[in-house]
Every structure is written in C-alpha cells, then in structure tokens.
Coordinates of C-alpha atoms and ligand atoms in Angstrom, one line a residue:
M1 CA 187.5 88.7 62.8
S2 CA 188.0 88.1 66.6
I3 CA 189.7 90.8 68.6
I4 CA 193.0 88.9 69.0
K5 CA 193.2 87.7 65.6
D6 CA 192.9 91.2 64.8
L7 CA 195.2 92.5 66.8
E8 CA 197.9 90.0 65.4
K9 CA 197.3 91.1 61.9
D10 CA 197.6 94.7 63.0
I11 CA 200.7 94.2 64.6
Q12 CA 201.6 92.6 61.6
N13 CA 201.7 95.5 60.0
I14 CA 203.4 97.8 62.3
V15 CA 206.1 95.4 62.3
K16 CA 206.1 96.0 58.5
K17 CA 206.1 99.4 58.7
A18 CA 209.3 99.1 61.0
G19 CA 211.0 97.7 57.9
Y20 CA 210.4 93.9 58.0
E21 CA 208.3 91.3 56.6
V22 CA 206.8 88.1 58.4
N23 CA 204.8 85.4 57.2
K24 CA 203.6 84.3 60.4
L25 CA 203.9 86.6 63.5
S26 CA 205.3 84.9 66.2
M27 CA 203.1 86.5 69.1
E28 CA 201.6 84.4 71.9
P29 CA 200.3 84.9 75.9
S30 CA 203.5 85.6 77.7
N31 CA 204.1 83.2 80.3
R32 CA 206.7 86.0 82.0
R33 CA 203.6 88.0 82.9
D34 CA 206.0 90.2 85.2
L35 CA 207.4 91.6 81.7
G36 CA 204.1 91.9 79.6
E37 CA 200.6 90.0 79.1
Y38 CA 202.0 89.4 75.5
Q39 CA 205.5 88.5 73.6
L40 CA 206.6 88.9 70.3
N41 CA 209.3 86.3 69.3
D42 CA 209.9 87.7 65.6
A43 CA 213.4 89.7 66.0
M44 CA 215.5 86.7 66.8
Q45 CA 214.2 85.0 63.1
L46 CA 214.0 88.7 61.2
A47 CA 218.0 88.8 62.4
K48 CA 218.9 85.8 60.2
T49 CA 216.8 87.1 57.3
Y50 CA 218.1 90.5 57.3
H51 CA 221.3 89.8 58.9
D52 CA 221.2 92.3 61.8
N53 CA 221.2 92.4 65.5
P54 CA 218.0 91.0 66.7
R55 CA 218.2 93.9 69.6
T56 CA 218.5 96.5 66.8
I57 CA 215.5 95.2 65.5
A58 CA 213.3 95.0 68.2
E59 CA 213.9 98.5 69.4
K60 CA 212.7 99.5 65.4
I61 CA 209.9 97.5 66.0
V62 CA 209.1 98.8 69.7
R63 CA 209.7 102.6 68.4
E64 CA 206.4 101.6 65.9
L65 CA 204.4 99.9 68.6
S66 CA 204.6 102.3 71.1
K67 CA 202.5 104.5 68.4
D68 CA 199.7 102.1 68.8
K69 CA 196.6 103.2 71.6
R70 CA 195.9 100.0 72.4
L71 CA 199.1 98.5 73.7
E72 CA 201.4 99.6 77.2
N73 CA 204.2 98.8 79.1
I74 CA 206.0 97.7 76.0
N75 CA 209.9 96.6 76.6
I76 CA 212.6 94.3 75.4
A77 CA 213.9 91.4 77.3
G78 CA 216.8 88.9 76.6
P79 CA 218.1 89.1 73.3
G80 CA 215.2 90.7 71.7
F81 CA 211.9 89.2 72.9
I82 CA 209.8 92.0 72.6
N83 CA 207.0 92.4 75.4
F84 CA 203.7 94.4 75.7
S85 CA 200.6 94.5 77.9
L86 CA 196.8 95.9 76.5
Q87 CA 195.6 98.8 77.7
L88 CA 192.8 98.9 80.0
D89 CA 190.4 101.0 78.0
Y90 CA 190.8 99.0 74.8
C91 CA 189.7 95.8 77.3
Y92 CA 186.7 97.6 78.5
D93 CA 185.8 98.3 74.4
F94 CA 186.3 94.3 74.3
L95 CA 184.5 93.0 77.0
N96 CA 181.4 95.6 76.1
K97 CA 181.2 94.1 72.6
M98 CA 181.6 90.6 74.1
E99 CA 178.6 91.1 76.5
K100 CA 176.5 92.0 73.4
D101 CA 177.4 89.1 71.5
L102 CA 179.8 86.6 72.4
F103 CA 180.3 85.5 68.7
V104 CA 182.4 88.7 67.9
N105 CA 185.4 86.9 69.7
I106 CA 184.4 83.5 67.6
D107 CA 186.1 83.4 64.0
K108 CA 183.3 81.4 62.4
K109 CA 184.7 79.2 59.4
E110 CA 183.6 78.9 55.7
K111 CA 180.7 76.8 55.2
K112 CA 181.0 73.3 54.7
K113 CA 178.7 70.4 54.9
I114 CA 180.1 67.3 57.3
V115 CA 178.2 64.2 58.0
I116 CA 179.4 62.4 61.4
D117 CA 179.6 58.7 62.3
Y118 CA 179.8 58.4 65.8
G119 CA 177.0 56.0 67.3
G120 CA 177.5 52.0 66.1
A121 CA 175.7 51.0 68.7
N122 CA 174.6 46.9 68.0
V123 CA 171.2 46.1 68.0
A124 CA 170.1 43.9 70.9
K125 CA 173.1 44.2 72.4
A126 CA 173.3 46.7 75.5
L127 CA 175.1 49.7 74.8
H128 CA 178.7 49.7 76.8
V129 CA 181.3 52.0 78.2
G130 CA 183.0 51.0 74.6
H131 CA 180.6 53.3 73.0
L132 CA 180.5 55.9 75.3
R133 CA 183.6 57.4 74.1
S134 CA 182.7 57.7 70.4
A135 CA 179.2 59.4 71.4
N136 CA 180.6 61.8 73.4
I137 CA 183.8 62.9 71.4
G138 CA 181.6 62.8 68.1
E139 CA 178.7 64.8 69.9
A140 CA 181.2 67.3 71.0
L141 CA 183.1 67.8 67.4
K142 CA 179.3 68.0 66.1
R143 CA 178.0 70.9 68.3
L144 CA 181.6 72.4 68.1
S145 CA 181.4 72.5 64.3
N146 CA 178.2 73.6 64.0
T147 CA 179.1 76.9 66.7
M148 CA 182.2 77.4 64.3
G149 CA 180.0 77.9 61.1
Y150 CA 179.4 74.3 59.6
E151 CA 177.0 72.3 58.7
A152 CA 177.2 69.1 60.6
I153 CA 174.9 66.0 61.3
G154 CA 175.3 62.7 63.1
D155 CA 174.6 59.6 61.6
A156 CA 174.3 56.7 64.1
H157 CA 174.7 54.1 62.1
L158 CA 173.2 51.6 64.3
G159 CA 174.8 48.0 64.0
D160 CA 171.8 46.2 62.9
F161 CA 172.8 44.0 60.0
G162 CA 175.4 41.3 60.8
R163 CA 175.9 38.1 62.7
P164 CA 174.4 39.1 66.4
L165 CA 171.0 39.1 65.2
G166 CA 171.2 35.7 63.7
L167 CA 172.4 34.7 67.2
V168 CA 169.7 36.6 69.1
I169 CA 167.0 35.0 66.7
K170 CA 168.4 31.9 66.9
E171 CA 168.1 31.6 70.5
I172 CA 164.6 33.1 70.4
K173 CA 163.6 30.2 68.1
D174 CA 165.3 28.0 70.8
E175 CA 163.5 29.3 73.7
Y176 CA 160.3 30.0 71.9
P177 CA 160.0 27.3 69.1
N178 CA 156.2 28.1 68.9
L179 CA 156.3 31.5 67.5
P180 CA 154.5 32.4 64.6
Y181 CA 157.8 33.6 63.1
F182 CA 159.1 30.1 62.9
D183 CA 155.9 28.7 61.1
S184 CA 156.4 28.8 57.4
N185 CA 152.8 28.4 57.0
Y186 CA 151.4 31.0 59.3
K187 CA 149.3 33.0 57.2
G188 CA 148.4 35.8 59.8
D189 CA 149.9 39.5 59.8
Y190 CA 153.1 39.3 61.7
S191 CA 152.6 43.0 62.7
E192 CA 150.1 42.2 64.7
V193 CA 151.7 39.1 66.6
K194 CA 152.6 39.6 70.4
L195 CA 156.2 39.0 71.1
P196 CA 157.1 38.4 74.9
I197 CA 160.3 39.7 74.7
T198 CA 161.5 42.8 76.2
N199 CA 164.8 44.5 76.1
E200 CA 165.9 43.2 79.1
D201 CA 165.3 39.8 77.8
L202 CA 167.4 40.7 74.8
E203 CA 170.1 41.8 76.4
R204 CA 170.6 38.5 78.3
I205 CA 169.6 36.6 75.2
Y206 CA 172.8 38.2 73.1
P207 CA 175.6 37.0 75.9
L208 CA 174.1 33.5 76.2
A209 CA 173.7 33.2 72.6
S210 CA 177.2 34.3 72.0
N211 CA 178.8 31.9 74.5
K212 CA 176.8 28.8 73.0
S213 CA 177.9 29.5 69.5
K214 CA 181.6 29.5 70.7
E215 CA 180.9 26.4 72.2
D216 CA 178.4 24.5 69.7
E217 CA 179.3 24.4 66.0
Q218 CA 176.0 23.7 65.0
Y219 CA 174.3 26.2 67.1
L220 CA 176.6 28.7 65.2
E221 CA 175.7 27.3 62.0
E222 CA 171.9 27.5 62.3
S223 CA 172.5 31.6 63.4
R224 CA 174.6 32.3 60.3
T225 CA 171.7 30.7 58.3
I226 CA 169.1 32.6 60.1
T227 CA 171.3 35.6 59.3
T228 CA 171.3 35.0 55.9
K229 CA 167.6 34.7 56.0
I230 CA 167.2 38.1 57.6
Q231 CA 169.4 39.4 54.9
Q232 CA 167.2 37.9 52.1
K233 CA 163.9 39.3 53.5
E234 CA 162.7 35.9 54.2
R235 CA 158.9 36.0 55.8
G236 CA 158.7 35.0 59.3
Y237 CA 162.6 36.0 60.0
Y238 CA 162.6 39.1 59.0
D239 CA 159.5 40.0 60.8
L240 CA 161.2 39.1 63.5
W241 CA 163.7 40.8 62.8
K242 CA 161.9 44.2 62.4
K243 CA 160.3 43.6 65.8
I244 CA 164.1 43.3 67.4
V245 CA 165.5 46.1 65.7
E246 CA 162.2 48.5 67.2
I247 CA 162.2 47.0 70.6
S248 CA 166.3 47.6 70.9
K249 CA 166.0 50.8 69.0
E250 CA 163.7 52.2 71.5
D251 CA 166.1 51.4 74.5
I252 CA 169.4 52.7 72.6
K253 CA 167.4 55.8 71.7
K254 CA 166.8 56.2 75.2
T255 CA 170.1 55.7 77.0
Y256 CA 172.1 58.0 74.0
S257 CA 169.3 60.9 75.2
K258 CA 170.2 60.4 78.8
L259 CA 173.9 61.3 77.5
I260 CA 172.8 63.9 75.9
V261 CA 173.6 62.6 72.3
N262 CA 171.5 63.3 69.4
F263 CA 171.2 62.0 66.0
E264 CA 169.8 63.6 63.3
I265 CA 170.1 60.1 61.4
W266 CA 169.0 57.3 62.5
N267 CA 170.0 54.9 59.8
G268 CA 170.9 51.1 61.1
E269 CA 173.4 49.0 58.6
S270 CA 170.8 47.4 56.9
D271 CA 168.8 50.7 55.6
E272 CA 172.5 51.4 53.9
M273 CA 172.3 48.1 52.5
E274 CA 169.6 49.1 50.3
Y275 CA 172.6 50.8 48.2
F276 CA 174.3 47.6 47.7
D277 CA 172.9 47.0 44.4
E278 CA 173.9 49.9 43.2
L279 CA 177.5 50.0 44.3
Y280 CA 177.8 46.3 43.2
K281 CA 177.1 47.9 39.7
I282 CA 179.3 50.3 39.6
C283 CA 182.4 47.8 40.8
Q284 CA 181.5 45.7 37.9
D285 CA 180.8 48.1 35.3
K286 CA 184.3 49.2 36.2
K287 CA 185.7 46.1 36.8
I288 CA 186.7 46.7 40.1
L289 CA 186.3 43.4 41.8
Q290 CA 188.5 40.4 41.4
N291 CA 188.0 36.7 42.3
S292 CA 190.0 35.2 45.2
E293 CA 188.7 32.0 46.5
G294 CA 185.7 32.1 45.9
A295 CA 185.6 36.0 47.3
Q296 CA 185.2 39.0 45.1
I297 CA 187.7 41.4 46.3
I298 CA 189.1 44.5 45.6
D299 CA 193.2 45.7 45.5
I300 CA 193.6 48.7 47.4
S301 CA 197.5 48.3 48.0
K302 CA 199.5 51.5 47.3
E303 CA 203.1 51.3 45.3
D304 CA 204.5 53.5 48.5
D305 CA 202.9 51.1 51.2
K306 CA 205.4 50.5 54.0
S307 CA 203.5 47.5 54.9
P308 CA 201.5 45.0 52.9
M309 CA 198.1 46.6 52.8
P310 CA 195.4 43.5 52.6
P311 CA 192.9 43.8 49.7
L312 CA 189.4 44.8 50.7
L313 CA 186.7 41.6 51.2
F314 CA 184.0 43.0 49.0
I315 CA 181.7 39.8 49.1
K316 CA 182.7 36.8 51.3
S317 CA 183.0 33.2 49.7
N318 CA 179.7 32.3 51.4
N319 CA 178.2 34.8 49.5
S320 CA 177.2 37.4 52.2
V321 CA 178.7 41.0 52.3
S322 CA 181.3 42.2 54.6
Y323 CA 181.5 44.9 57.0
E324 CA 183.5 46.9 54.4
T325 CA 181.1 46.5 52.4
T326 CA 178.2 47.7 54.5
D327 CA 181.0 51.1 55.0
L328 CA 181.1 51.6 51.3
A329 CA 177.3 51.2 50.7
T330 CA 177.1 53.8 53.7
I331 CA 179.1 56.2 51.7
L332 CA 177.0 56.0 48.4
E333 CA 174.0 56.4 50.5
R334 CA 175.9 59.7 52.4
V335 CA 177.0 61.1 49.2
K336 CA 173.7 61.1 47.5
N337 CA 171.6 62.0 50.3
Y338 CA 173.5 64.5 51.9
K339 CA 176.4 65.6 49.6
P340 CA 179.0 66.5 52.2
D341 CA 182.3 68.0 51.7
E342 CA 183.9 65.7 54.5
I343 CA 182.5 62.6 56.7
W344 CA 184.2 61.9 59.9
Y345 CA 184.1 58.1 61.6
V346 CA 184.6 58.5 65.6
V347 CA 185.5 55.2 66.3
D348 CA 187.5 53.2 68.3
A349 CA 191.5 52.9 67.7
R350 CA 191.0 49.1 66.5
Q351 CA 189.3 50.2 63.6
E352 CA 191.9 52.3 62.1
L353 CA 192.9 49.8 59.4
H354 CA 189.1 48.9 58.4
F355 CA 188.5 52.6 57.7
E356 CA 191.6 52.8 55.8
Q357 CA 190.6 50.0 53.4
V358 CA 187.6 51.8 53.0
F359 CA 188.4 54.9 52.3
R360 CA 190.9 53.5 49.4
A361 CA 188.2 51.4 47.9
S362 CA 185.9 54.4 47.8
K363 CA 188.2 56.5 46.1
I364 CA 189.1 53.4 43.6
I365 CA 185.3 52.8 43.2
G366 CA 184.8 56.7 42.6
I367 CA 181.6 57.0 44.9
V368 CA 183.4 59.7 46.6
D369 CA 185.6 62.5 44.4
D370 CA 188.6 63.9 45.2
N371 CA 187.2 66.8 46.9
T372 CA 185.6 64.8 49.5
K373 CA 187.4 64.2 52.6
L374 CA 187.1 61.0 54.6
E375 CA 188.5 61.0 58.1
Y376 CA 189.0 58.7 60.6
I377 CA 188.9 60.0 64.3
G378 CA 189.9 57.5 67.3
F379 CA 190.4 57.4 70.8
G380 CA 191.9 55.7 73.6
T381 CA 190.1 53.8 76.0
M382 CA 188.7 54.2 79.5
N383 CA 190.0 51.8 81.5
G384 CA 189.8 51.1 85.4
Q385 CA 192.3 51.1 88.3
D386 CA 194.1 47.7 86.9
G387 CA 194.6 49.4 83.4
K388 CA 192.2 47.5 81.4
P389 CA 188.8 48.4 79.9
F390 CA 186.2 50.1 82.9
K391 CA 184.4 46.7 84.1
T392 CA 181.7 46.0 86.5
R393 CA 183.2 45.1 90.3
D394 CA 182.6 41.6 89.2
G395 CA 184.8 41.9 85.8
G396 CA 181.7 41.9 83.7
I397 CA 181.0 44.5 80.9
M398 CA 180.0 47.6 81.9
T399 CA 177.0 48.8 80.4
L400 CA 176.3 52.4 79.5
K401 CA 173.3 52.3 82.0
N402 CA 175.2 50.7 84.6
L403 CA 178.0 53.3 84.5
I404 CA 175.2 56.1 84.3
E405 CA 173.7 54.5 87.5
L406 CA 176.7 54.0 89.8
V407 CA 177.9 57.3 89.1
N408 CA 174.7 59.0 89.8
N409 CA 174.4 57.3 93.4
E410 CA 177.8 59.2 93.9
T411 CA 176.7 62.5 92.6
K412 CA 173.6 62.1 94.6
K413 CA 175.6 62.2 97.5
K414 CA 177.1 65.4 97.2
I415 CA 173.7 67.2 96.6
T416 CA 173.5 68.5 99.9
N417 CA 171.6 72.0 99.5
E418 CA 168.3 71.9 101.4
S419 CA 166.0 73.6 99.4
I420 CA 166.2 71.2 96.9
N421 CA 163.2 68.4 97.2
E422 CA 164.0 64.5 96.1
E423 CA 162.1 64.7 93.0
E424 CA 164.5 67.6 91.5
K425 CA 167.3 65.9 93.8
E426 CA 166.7 63.0 91.2
S427 CA 167.1 65.2 87.9
I428 CA 169.6 67.2 89.0
S429 CA 171.9 64.5 90.2
N430 CA 171.3 63.0 86.6
D431 CA 172.5 66.2 85.2
V432 CA 175.4 66.2 87.6
A433 CA 176.4 62.5 86.7
I434 CA 176.4 63.1 83.0
A435 CA 178.5 66.0 83.6
T436 CA 180.9 64.0 85.6
I437 CA 181.3 61.5 83.2
K438 CA 181.5 63.8 79.9
Y439 CA 184.0 66.0 81.7
A440 CA 186.2 63.4 82.6
D441 CA 185.9 61.9 79.0
L442 CA 186.7 65.0 77.1
L443 CA 189.8 65.9 79.5
P444 CA 192.1 63.9 78.3
F445 CA 193.6 64.6 74.4
R446 CA 191.5 62.0 72.5
N447 CA 194.4 59.4 71.7
T448 CA 195.2 59.0 75.2
D449 CA 193.8 55.9 77.6
Y450 CA 192.6 57.1 80.8
V451 CA 191.5 55.7 83.9
F452 CA 188.0 56.4 85.2
E453 CA 188.3 57.5 89.2
I454 CA 184.6 57.7 90.0
E455 CA 185.3 59.7 93.3
K456 CA 188.0 61.9 91.7
F457 CA 185.8 62.8 89.1
S458 CA 182.6 63.8 90.8
D459 CA 184.2 65.9 93.1
L460 CA 183.0 69.5 93.7
E461 CA 186.6 70.6 93.9
G462 CA 189.7 70.1 90.9
K463 CA 189.2 69.6 87.2
T464 CA 185.8 68.0 87.4
G465 CA 182.2 68.7 85.5
P466 CA 180.5 69.1 88.9
Y467 CA 182.9 71.9 90.1
L468 CA 182.0 73.7 86.6
L469 CA 178.7 73.1 87.2
Y470 CA 178.6 74.2 90.9
S471 CA 180.7 77.5 89.7
T472 CA 178.5 78.2 87.1
I473 CA 175.3 77.8 88.9
R474 CA 176.9 80.3 91.3
M475 CA 177.5 82.8 88.5
K476 CA 174.1 82.4 87.5
S477 CA 172.5 83.0 91.0
L478 CA 174.7 86.3 91.3
L479 CA 173.2 87.5 88.2
N480 CA 170.0 86.6 89.4
K481 CA 170.7 89.0 92.2
A482 CA 171.8 91.7 91.2
N483 CA 168.9 92.3 88.7
L484 CA 170.7 95.1 87.4
K485 CA 168.6 98.0 86.2
T486 CA 171.0 100.4 84.6
S487 CA 172.6 99.0 81.4
K488 CA 175.3 96.4 81.6
K489 CA 178.8 97.8 80.8
V490 CA 182.3 97.8 81.8
T491 CA 183.8 101.0 82.6
K492 CA 186.2 100.5 85.5
L493 CA 187.8 97.2 86.7
L494 CA 190.6 97.1 89.8
G495 CA 193.2 94.2 89.2
E496 CA 195.6 91.6 88.0
K497 CA 192.4 88.9 88.9
E498 CA 190.2 90.7 86.3
K499 CA 193.0 91.0 84.0
D500 CA 193.7 87.8 84.0
I501 CA 190.1 87.1 83.3
I502 CA 190.2 89.0 80.3
L503 CA 193.3 87.7 78.7
T504 CA 191.9 84.3 79.0
L505 CA 188.8 85.6 77.2
L506 CA 190.7 87.2 74.8
N507 CA 192.6 84.2 73.7
L508 CA 189.0 82.0 73.4
P509 CA 189.6 82.0 69.2
L510 CA 193.2 80.2 69.6
T511 CA 191.5 77.5 71.7
L512 CA 188.3 76.8 69.2
D513 CA 190.8 76.8 66.5
K514 CA 193.1 74.3 68.1
A515 CA 190.3 72.0 69.3
L516 CA 189.0 72.1 65.5
E517 CA 192.3 71.5 63.8
T518 CA 193.2 68.4 66.7
K519 CA 189.5 67.3 66.7
S520 CA 189.9 66.9 70.2
L521 CA 188.2 68.7 73.2
N522 CA 190.9 68.5 76.0
E523 CA 191.6 72.4 74.8
I524 CA 188.1 73.6 75.5
A525 CA 188.0 71.0 78.8
E526 CA 191.1 73.2 80.1
Y527 CA 189.6 76.5 78.9
I528 CA 186.5 76.3 81.0
F529 CA 188.5 75.0 84.2
K530 CA 190.8 78.0 83.8
L531 CA 188.2 80.3 83.2
T532 CA 186.2 79.1 85.7
S533 CA 189.0 79.0 88.5
L534 CA 190.2 82.3 87.4
Y535 CA 186.7 83.8 88.0
N536 CA 186.2 81.8 91.3
K537 CA 189.6 83.4 92.2
F538 CA 188.5 87.3 91.4
Y539 CA 184.9 85.9 93.1
A540 CA 186.4 85.1 96.1
E541 CA 188.2 88.3 97.2
N542 CA 185.4 90.8 96.3
R543 CA 181.8 91.3 97.6
I544 CA 180.5 91.7 94.0
L545 CA 177.0 92.8 94.9
T546 CA 177.6 94.9 98.0
E547 CA 180.2 97.0 96.5
K548 CA 179.6 100.6 97.2
D549 CA 181.1 101.8 93.9
E550 CA 178.4 101.8 91.2
Q551 CA 180.7 101.6 88.6
L552 CA 182.9 99.3 89.9
R553 CA 179.9 97.0 90.9
N554 CA 178.1 97.4 87.5
S555 CA 181.5 96.1 85.9
W556 CA 182.0 93.4 87.9
I557 CA 178.5 92.2 87.1
T558 CA 179.3 92.6 83.8
L559 CA 182.2 90.4 83.6
T560 CA 180.4 87.5 85.5
E561 CA 177.6 87.7 82.6
I562 CA 180.0 87.5 80.0
V563 CA 182.1 84.4 81.9
Y564 CA 178.7 82.9 82.5
K565 CA 177.4 83.2 78.9
L566 CA 180.8 81.8 78.1
N567 CA 180.6 78.9 80.2
S568 CA 177.3 77.7 79.2
L569 CA 178.2 77.9 75.4
L570 CA 181.5 75.8 75.9
L571 CA 179.6 73.4 78.2
D572 CA 177.1 73.2 75.9
I573 CA 179.7 72.4 73.3
L574 CA 180.7 69.3 75.5
G575 CA 177.3 68.4 75.5
I576 CA 176.6 69.0 79.4
T577 CA 173.5 70.5 80.7
I578 CA 174.0 73.0 83.7
P579 CA 170.7 72.3 86.3
N580 CA 169.2 75.4 88.0
K581 CA 170.5 74.4 91.2
M582 CA 172.1 72.0 92.8
Ligands
LIG601 N1 179.2 48.7 65.3 C1 180.2 49.1 65.1 C2 181.2 48.5 66.3 O1 180.3 48.2 67.6 C3 180.8 50.1 65.0 C4 180.2 51.0 63.8 C5 181.4 52.1 63.6 N2 181.0 53.0 62.3 C6 181.3 52.3 61.1 N3 180.6 53.3 60.1 N4 181.4 51.2 60.7 O2 181.9 47.7 66.0

C-alpha cells in the first residue's frame, strides 16, 4: 500500500483510539499551508454522530495524534479542523524507498483483463483529427491500466467492411476498367496482379467517389452492389479489396506508430464478421430476432426507459449487415479469444447511442455474462479558433499526417541547441511535435471540447508538452553531470520548496486512482505539470551540482532523480517520448 494510504489507515485507527469510528477518513492536502500540510475534517461530522462539540472531539483526536512520531505541528483551526504536517525524517524515509522503487508509491489493483477498442480508422480513407482523440486517450488508458496492474490490450478495429470500400472500388473500376479484377474470365492468380494504385491515390479516390455518389444515383447503386460482392467474397472484387486493405493498412500503421499508438490486435470489421454465422445461430436458437418490414431487428427497450429506445437493426431489409451487428460479432469474438473482464470503447460522442444499443443487445443475446462490463468512453471535439472541428486553412478535413506536419514545422523553430545536427533535429522535432499534440489533447477533461492553439501548445513555457520535455531533459542532464559516486540517499533537505515536491510525490496515488476512476488523463497531465514546476522553482533557487555540503548535494541529486524517473513514467503513460536532448 502506498505511504499516503498507509498513513490514512493509521490515522483512522488513531481516531478510533480517541473513541470515534469513521467509515472513511476525510483527510486531504491542506489548502491553508500556513496551518499545516494536511487537514482532517472529520470532527464536524463526528459531532453530529456523537452529539458532542466538534472542538472537544478534535482536541481528543489531537491528543492521540500527538503520540505519532510521523506527525508534527498538530493544531486545531476554526470549529474543529485538525491540521498537521509530516516530520522530515519520515519524508526522507519515503523518498529513499521511492528512489529504490517508484512502485512503492503506486497502488496496484487486482488483476483484470481489458480489451480496449480505440482505433476505428477506416481503410482507404485518410486518418483525420477525429481519430486523434480515440487514439491518444485509448493508448494512454491502456498504458495507465497496465501500470496499475491490469492486463489491457488494444484492438485497432479497422473499418474495412462497409460502404466506403464499395465506393472506392467503383471509382477504381471507372478509372481502370481493364484491370483483371473486373474480368470474370480472368484465370490467373490475382495476388500476382500489379495494382497501379498507391495510398495517396486512395486518399484522392475516396472523397471523389463519395461526392459522386451523392449526385449520381446509379453510381451509388453500383457501389452498393460492389460492397455486397466484397462481403460475399466474390472472386476478383474480393481480391482487389484485399489489396486495397493491405496498402491502406500499412499506411494507417505508420501514422499510428508516428503518434506512438500501438495496437496488440489489428483486426478489422471484416475479421469480426467471420463470427457472424455463429452469432446469427444463437439469435435464431433463442428466437431473439423479429421481422420488421423485411428487416430483422432486436427489441432492446426497457420498461424504465425515459425516452424511446430504437430497436437494434440486425439485418437490413436489403439483406446487408448493419454496423451494430459488426460490433456484436466483435464482442462474440473478443469473449471467445480473450475472455475479457471488461471491454472499453473509446469512440467519439456521436456514437454513444450506437453503443448503448449494442451493449443491451449483447446481454439479451447472452454473448456476454452479467460479470462482463462493457463501457463506452466518449470524448469532446478538438476544435479550431472558430469553435468548429479543426480544419485545414482552406476549410478541408485536417488529416492526421497534415496535423503532425503542421505542428512539426512549428516545433522545429524551437530547437535552437547548436550541438544538434540536422538529422537529429528532424527526429527531435518530431518527438516534440507529438508531445505538443498529445499533451494538449490529454490535458482537458476527456468530455470537454477544446480549441487547438498551435503556438500556445508548442511553447516552451507554460502548460505544454515541450515545457515538460525540456524540463525533464534538463533533470536528466543534471543527473549525468552529477555522476554520483556514493550511494543515492536523502538525508538532509532545506526548505519549503523541497517539501512542496515531497507532498506532491506523496499524493501521486490519489491522482492515479482518480484518473482510473474517471478514465480521463487530465489529472495526470496536471500532476506532471505541477511536479515539474515545483521542481523547476527549487532548481532555480539552488546550485545543486556545486553545493559544498556533501550531504545536501547528495540529497538534492537523489530528489532530482526521483522526479526525473516519475516524470519519465508518467509521460510514458501519456504516450509521450522524451528525446535525449532538445
Ligand atoms: N470505424 C468507425 C468510424 O469511423 C469507428 C469504430 C469504433 N469502434 C467500434 N467498435 N465501433 O466511425
């Protein structure tokens, strides 16, 4: 158990010794530091339970607290608030434990298995800023979960099954009618056919085809027919589809990897549809499907629904399978292959109803049991200055590649260190650009919309990714120079600034718990900034490396090392890489 929770538990027992039972101690970091570092607010509540004066109760508790060697400066303020601070020796002990192993200050959770669905990029369509937040939040939640002792894996769940592919192939057919894929008499091996199409072509073709289909009914109809041909694995069309998926997937992987987003599973919706027959059979055996105007639906309404819940469309009247059904097949597959305790979906807010429908249906069909938790984790939009989703200068869709490049051009200007050569500069600037994007994206509470301000977010000062990287690299460089020969140990510290750092370190478990509970990274993003700023204040006031007092210098270096290691760990949770220099 972390030190802070240990202390909390002990204090709860001390309160008991004083004669009072509390279910949950109300101990928190004090906002009146002049009175103490922590405050206990329980006396007021106890006064009601025990019909006594809060001050009298507080006095009794204080009498017991005073016997504890870890605490000092115990006092009562106002009607019965108890304040106290921590003895330095106790803090040294804490720091020395943390120096050996950061995890003494992280409360690991009981193991459970989680599949996180946070990709959703669509094959043959460029990844755009809408996919950015899923990727950033999902990847960070996965890393946080694994740090906290869960076993979490990510699934890219690529959209490779639906209408867009039919559209793209329809356009390719119009542009290259002589490709053997469209020749039903072709007897050769399709895998040997050279396709004159690159990923750039695909990014041009999809918007074109999509626009055409809106104006040309026949074009749309033909693309629908092609979609069905792909889904029925018709020779030629299906082979072309496979090629396109391959080309596009490679590019999608590259972009995700640039963003430091890694999936353990690279399934597409088409892979999940292999489980459709089994799913369909279960539904039929249990007589769950109902006919409705030629379609097959599942009634998922509940008696206490406040607003009407539309039925889940399982098979459409034209016999094609709905988006909801691909997600049901996916659940069946995940349960079979991974036996997860929970499945989390990090998908934008517009799909909340979709998931509510899917979750209800999956319980009705019985592909998940009551113990399996399905959770939808939504998020707000990243907007431009005009308050609308972030766009390119001329109002087009901002692809992820464009966004990264845009930010990269900005961060390149900030790298002025002359010892960095051009090649290094390229890679460092890229790391800084990703840090800029990710930190800005994870800083607001997940459900909040935010405005992407490129100059502000890439600034070396302020609550930004580059500030955190710069500061953390400086800590590292100090540690390299210090090259400590004696063993690292904190035995002496001086003032308030160091104590502020220690108290922030102590509160780490509370921050991590909060992040896991809210499934939002904002608390962690704020925490790294706070810790870093406090450290920087302390750094500015002291000449650490040239300090004459050996004991003090040693302690400062050790403190630096702890902050450095913790920053590295937390930035890694956010999916941010720290370059060697900048
Ligand atoms: N490909 C979908 C889209 O772009 C997102 C998929 C989200 N995940 C899921 N399991 N449905 O809208």
